[in-house]
PDB file of C-alpha atoms in Angstrom:
ATOM      1  CA  UNK A  11     192.354  88.748 232.964  1.00 44.00           C
ATOM      2  CA  UNK A  12     192.615  88.241 236.751  1.00 48.00           C
ATOM      3  CA  UNK A  13     191.354  90.928 239.367  1.00 46.00           C
ATOM      4  CA  UNK A  14     193.407  91.758 242.332  1.00 46.00           C
ATOM      5  CA  UNK A  15     191.694  90.210 245.554  1.00 50.00           C
ATOM      6  CA  UNK A  16     191.756  92.006 248.974  1.00 45.00           C
ATOM      7  CA  UNK A  17     191.609  90.022 252.172  1.00 51.00           C
ATOM      8  CA  UNK A  18     188.279  88.435 252.480  1.00 50.00           C
ATOM      9  CA  UNK A  19     188.083  87.617 248.756  1.00 51.00           C
ATOM     10  CA  UNK A  20     186.635  90.966 247.772  1.00 47.00           C
ATOM     11  CA  UNK A  21     187.966  92.186 244.467  1.00 43.00           C
ATOM     12  CA  UNK A  22     189.755  95.629 244.041  1.00 38.00           C
ATOM     13  CA  UNK A  23     187.342  96.423 241.080  1.00 41.00           C
ATOM     14  CA  UNK A  24     184.344  95.965 243.429  1.00 38.00           C
ATOM     15  CA  UNK A  25     185.673  98.368 245.909  1.00 38.00           C
ATOM     16  CA  UNK A  26     186.524 100.880 243.332  1.00 36.00           C
ATOM     17  CA  UNK A  27     182.965 100.475 241.783  1.00 35.00           C
ATOM     18  CA  UNK A  28     181.285 100.912 245.273  1.00 34.00           C
ATOM     19  CA  UNK A  29     183.375 104.077 245.916  1.00 33.00           C
ATOM     20  CA  UNK A  30     182.519 105.540 242.671  1.00 31.00           C
ATOM     21  CA  UNK A  31     178.933 104.937 242.818  1.00 31.00           C
ATOM     22  CA  UNK A  32     178.876 105.992 246.381  1.00 33.00           C
ATOM     23  CA  UNK A  33     180.172 109.446 245.463  1.00 33.00           C
ATOM     24  CA  UNK A  34     177.388 110.007 242.934  1.00 32.00           C
ATOM     25  CA  UNK A  35     174.929 112.645 243.915  1.00 34.00           C
ATOM     26  CA  UNK A  36     176.780 113.754 247.007  1.00 35.00           C
ATOM     27  CA  UNK A  37     175.789 117.314 246.438  1.00 37.00           C
ATOM     28  CA  UNK A  38     172.159 116.099 246.687  1.00 37.00           C
ATOM     29  CA  UNK A  39     172.598 113.854 249.451  1.00 41.00           C
ATOM     30  CA  UNK A  40     170.123 115.717 251.717  1.00 53.00           C
ATOM     31  CA  UNK A  41     167.430 115.369 249.245  1.00 68.00           C
ATOM     32  CA  UNK A  42     164.874 117.881 248.268  1.00 71.00           C
ATOM     33  CA  UNK A  43     164.035 120.353 250.915  1.00 82.00           C
ATOM     34  CA  UNK A  44     160.683 120.190 252.925  1.00 82.00           C
ATOM     35  CA  UNK A  45     157.653 122.006 251.635  1.00 84.00           C
ATOM     36  CA  UNK A  46     157.445 123.572 255.051  1.00 82.00           C
ATOM     37  CA  UNK A  47     160.735 125.389 254.165  1.00 81.00           C
ATOM     38  CA  UNK A  48     159.225 127.471 251.555  1.00 88.00           C
ATOM     39  CA  UNK A  49     158.557 131.055 253.080  1.00 90.00           C
ATOM     40  CA  UNK A  50     155.073 132.037 251.611  1.00 93.00           C
ATOM     41  CA  UNK A  51     153.450 135.287 251.905  1.00 92.00           C
ATOM     42  CA  UNK A  52     150.475 135.368 254.035  1.00 92.00           C
ATOM     43  CA  UNK A  53     147.133 134.467 252.481  1.00 91.00           C
ATOM     44  CA  UNK A  54     148.500 132.089 249.850  1.00 94.00           C
ATOM     45  CA  UNK A  55     147.796 128.526 249.447  1.00 94.00           C
ATOM     46  CA  UNK A  56     149.710 125.666 247.698  1.00 96.00           C
ATOM     47  CA  UNK A  57     147.770 124.312 244.696  1.00 96.00           C
ATOM     48  CA  UNK A  58     150.201 121.534 243.989  1.00 94.00           C
ATOM     49  CA  UNK A  59     153.649 120.615 244.966  1.00 94.00           C
ATOM     50  CA  UNK A  60     156.302 117.963 243.874  1.00 94.00           C
ATOM     51  CA  UNK A  61     159.702 116.993 245.082  1.00 91.00           C
ATOM     52  CA  UNK A  62     162.321 116.354 242.256  1.00 86.00           C
ATOM     53  CA  UNK A  63     165.943 115.438 241.984  1.00 83.00           C
ATOM     54  CA  UNK A  64     168.164 115.656 239.102  1.00 76.00           C
ATOM     55  CA  UNK A  65     171.286 113.751 239.229  1.00 76.00           C
ATOM     56  CA  UNK A  66     172.715 115.057 236.001  1.00 74.00           C
ATOM     57  CA  UNK A  67     175.530 117.495 235.307  1.00 73.00           C
ATOM     58  CA  UNK A  68     174.036 120.310 237.193  1.00 72.00           C
ATOM     59  CA  UNK A  69     172.743 118.105 240.159  1.00 73.00           C
ATOM     60  CA  UNK A  70     169.875 119.428 242.401  1.00 75.00           C
ATOM     61  CA  UNK A  71     167.096 118.552 244.640  1.00 85.00           C
ATOM     62  CA  UNK A  72     164.031 120.750 244.956  1.00 91.00           C
ATOM     63  CA  UNK A  73     160.506 121.034 245.868  1.00 94.00           C
ATOM     64  CA  UNK A  74     158.447 122.639 243.046  1.00 95.00           C
ATOM     65  CA  UNK A  75     155.174 124.242 243.862  1.00 95.00           C
ATOM     66  CA  UNK A  76     152.378 126.504 242.423  1.00 97.00           C
ATOM     67  CA  UNK A  77     150.691 128.871 244.905  1.00 96.00           C
ATOM     68  CA  UNK A  78     147.706 131.125 244.427  1.00 96.00           C
ATOM     69  CA  UNK A  79     145.610 133.694 246.319  1.00 93.00           C
ATOM     70  CA  UNK A  80     142.425 135.607 245.746  1.00 90.00           C
ATOM     71  CA  UNK A  81     144.067 138.359 247.973  1.00 93.00           C
ATOM     72  CA  UNK A  82     145.962 139.887 245.123  1.00 95.00           C
ATOM     73  CA  UNK A  83     144.683 141.608 242.149  1.00 94.00           C
ATOM     74  CA  UNK A  84     147.114 139.817 239.726  1.00 95.00           C
ATOM     75  CA  UNK A  85     150.291 137.599 239.743  1.00 96.00           C
ATOM     76  CA  UNK A  86     152.632 140.410 239.535  1.00 96.00           C
ATOM     77  CA  UNK A  87     151.159 141.989 242.782  1.00 96.00           C
ATOM     78  CA  UNK A  88     151.731 138.601 244.278  1.00 96.00           C
ATOM     79  CA  UNK A  89     155.216 138.213 243.073  1.00 96.00           C
ATOM     80  CA  UNK A  90     156.085 141.771 244.610  1.00 97.00           C
ATOM     81  CA  UNK A  91     154.496 140.732 248.002  1.00 96.00           C
ATOM     82  CA  UNK A  92     156.268 137.377 247.923  1.00 96.00           C
ATOM     83  CA  UNK A  93     159.679 139.321 247.227  1.00 96.00           C
ATOM     84  CA  UNK A  94     158.922 141.650 250.096  1.00 96.00           C
ATOM     85  CA  UNK A  95     158.198 138.789 252.501  1.00 96.00           C
ATOM     86  CA  UNK A  96     161.461 137.217 251.544  1.00 96.00           C
ATOM     87  CA  UNK A  97     163.316 140.432 252.245  1.00 96.00           C
ATOM     88  CA  UNK A  98     161.612 140.833 255.573  1.00 96.00           C
ATOM     89  CA  UNK A  99     162.768 137.155 256.418  1.00 96.00           C
ATOM     90  CA  UNK A 100     166.509 138.105 255.788  1.00 96.00           C
ATOM     91  CA  UNK A 101     166.682 136.277 252.398  1.00 96.00           C
ATOM     92  CA  UNK A 102     168.938 138.121 249.866  1.00 95.00           C
ATOM     93  CA  UNK A 103     168.426 138.567 246.164  1.00 93.00           C
ATOM     94  CA  UNK A 104     170.147 135.979 243.972  1.00 94.00           C
ATOM     95  CA  UNK A 105     170.552 134.975 240.405  1.00 91.00           C
ATOM     96  CA  UNK A 106     167.781 133.180 238.655  1.00 92.00           C
ATOM     97  CA  UNK A 107     168.110 130.905 235.629  1.00 88.00           C
ATOM     98  CA  UNK A 108     166.197 133.231 233.244  1.00 91.00           C
ATOM     99  CA  UNK A 109     165.508 136.947 233.115  1.00 91.00           C
ATOM    100  CA  UNK A 110     161.748 136.052 233.723  1.00 93.00           C
ATOM    101  CA  UNK A 111     162.423 134.645 237.100  1.00 95.00           C
ATOM    102  CA  UNK A 112     163.387 136.058 240.486  1.00 96.00           C
ATOM    103  CA  UNK A 113     165.558 134.277 243.071  1.00 96.00           C
ATOM    104  CA  UNK A 114     166.506 134.680 246.677  1.00 96.00           C
ATOM    105  CA  UNK A 115     168.879 132.826 248.984  1.00 95.00           C
ATOM    106  CA  UNK A 116     168.073 131.950 252.775  1.00 94.00           C
ATOM    107  CA  UNK A 117     169.953 133.987 255.274  1.00 94.00           C
ATOM    108  CA  UNK A 118     172.480 131.238 255.729  1.00 89.00           C
ATOM    109  CA  UNK A 119     172.688 130.331 252.013  1.00 89.00           C
ATOM    110  CA  UNK A 120     171.275 126.898 252.910  1.00 89.00           C
ATOM    111  CA  UNK A 121     168.255 127.269 250.403  1.00 91.00           C
ATOM    112  CA  UNK A 122     167.741 128.855 247.039  1.00 93.00           C
ATOM    113  CA  UNK A 123     164.220 129.915 245.883  1.00 95.00           C
ATOM    114  CA  UNK A 124     163.347 130.532 242.299  1.00 95.00           C
ATOM    115  CA  UNK A 125     159.906 132.169 241.650  1.00 96.00           C
ATOM    116  CA  UNK A 126     158.134 133.626 238.842  1.00 96.00           C
ATOM    117  CA  UNK A 127     154.532 134.484 237.598  1.00 96.00           C
ATOM    118  CA  UNK A 128     152.562 131.493 236.222  1.00 95.00           C
ATOM    119  CA  UNK A 129     152.535 133.259 232.806  1.00 95.00           C
ATOM    120  CA  UNK A 130     156.224 133.681 232.624  1.00 95.00           C
ATOM    121  CA  UNK A 131     157.125 130.237 233.822  1.00 94.00           C
ATOM    122  CA  UNK A 132     154.724 128.828 231.122  1.00 93.00           C
ATOM    123  CA  UNK A 133     156.296 130.896 228.571  1.00 95.00           C
ATOM    124  CA  UNK A 134     159.890 129.634 229.609  1.00 93.00           C
ATOM    125  CA  UNK A 135     158.742 126.035 229.840  1.00 92.00           C
ATOM    126  CA  UNK A 136     157.265 126.371 226.259  1.00 91.00           C
ATOM    127  CA  UNK A 137     160.608 127.806 225.046  1.00 93.00           C
ATOM    128  CA  UNK A 138     162.694 125.176 226.759  1.00 92.00           C
ATOM    129  CA  UNK A 139     164.492 127.477 229.069  1.00 93.00           C
ATOM    130  CA  UNK A 140     163.439 125.774 232.251  1.00 91.00           C
ATOM    131  CA  UNK A 141     162.081 122.320 233.316  1.00 89.00           C
ATOM    132  CA  UNK A 142     159.200 121.688 235.731  1.00 91.00           C
ATOM    133  CA  UNK A 143     157.242 118.639 236.636  1.00 93.00           C
ATOM    134  CA  UNK A 144     154.336 117.881 234.380  1.00 94.00           C
ATOM    135  CA  UNK A 145     151.854 118.452 237.274  1.00 96.00           C
ATOM    136  CA  UNK A 146     153.297 121.833 237.860  1.00 95.00           C
ATOM    137  CA  UNK A 147     152.883 122.856 234.223  1.00 95.00           C
ATOM    138  CA  UNK A 148     149.342 121.548 234.167  1.00 95.00           C
ATOM    139  CA  UNK A 149     148.504 123.551 237.410  1.00 96.00           C
ATOM    140  CA  UNK A 150     150.115 126.706 235.830  1.00 95.00           C
ATOM    141  CA  UNK A 151     147.956 126.286 232.672  1.00 94.00           C
ATOM    142  CA  UNK A 152     144.855 125.896 234.965  1.00 95.00           C
ATOM    143  CA  UNK A 153     145.454 129.117 236.920  1.00 93.00           C
ATOM    144  CA  UNK A 154     145.927 131.004 233.610  1.00 90.00           C
ATOM    145  CA  UNK A 155     142.584 129.791 232.445  1.00 91.00           C
ATOM    146  CA  UNK A 156     140.870 130.571 235.743  1.00 92.00           C
ATOM    147  CA  UNK A 157     142.421 134.001 235.532  1.00 92.00           C
ATOM    148  CA  UNK A 158     143.740 133.374 239.139  1.00 93.00           C
ATOM    149  CA  UNK A 159     146.736 135.207 240.390  1.00 95.00           C
ATOM    150  CA  UNK A 160     149.553 132.430 240.714  1.00 96.00           C
ATOM    151  CA  UNK A 161     153.181 131.874 241.100  1.00 96.00           C
ATOM    152  CA  UNK A 162     155.699 128.939 240.381  1.00 96.00           C
ATOM    153  CA  UNK A 163     158.119 128.326 243.095  1.00 96.00           C
ATOM    154  CA  UNK A 164     161.222 126.101 243.143  1.00 94.00           C
ATOM    155  CA  UNK A 165     163.037 125.772 246.457  1.00 93.00           C
ATOM    156  CA  UNK A 166     166.628 124.021 246.191  1.00 90.00           C
ATOM    157  CA  UNK A 167     168.987 123.013 248.651  1.00 84.00           C
ATOM    158  CA  UNK A 168     172.093 125.365 248.867  1.00 61.00           C
ATOM    159  CA  UNK A 169     172.651 128.440 246.714  1.00 50.00           C
ATOM    160  CA  UNK A 170     173.163 128.312 242.820  1.00 48.00           C
TER     161      UNK A 170
END
């Protein structure tokens, strides 16, 4: 079988292949958002973070992190403070992946933040409802054993 050649000796199949591969992951071409883009309530600290991209059917790039603070009595109080902080910055309530999670979109809908208490994210991980990087799961477990208030957050580019 002969392939069609374009000027310069390049085959048409090569050009088609480059165009098809070049289009893969276009929705995620900007990569994961920066950790600095995560709006954190005052007094929290990042225990761990990881940048992840999934080029599958529901492609996304995100930064996943675990935050904690001794300022709050428990994770639920910390979650409510984070929600109020987001509202104060003009973020709007959005749909989360599960009923255990909360979500918000940035004012211009360029960022989508999903957040939950450590206990609920661990439960959802265990049930296979969500996926997080192994280091995130380990850190969430450690905060549970330490009885430290903690949240799991995932900041994605664009709204879902």
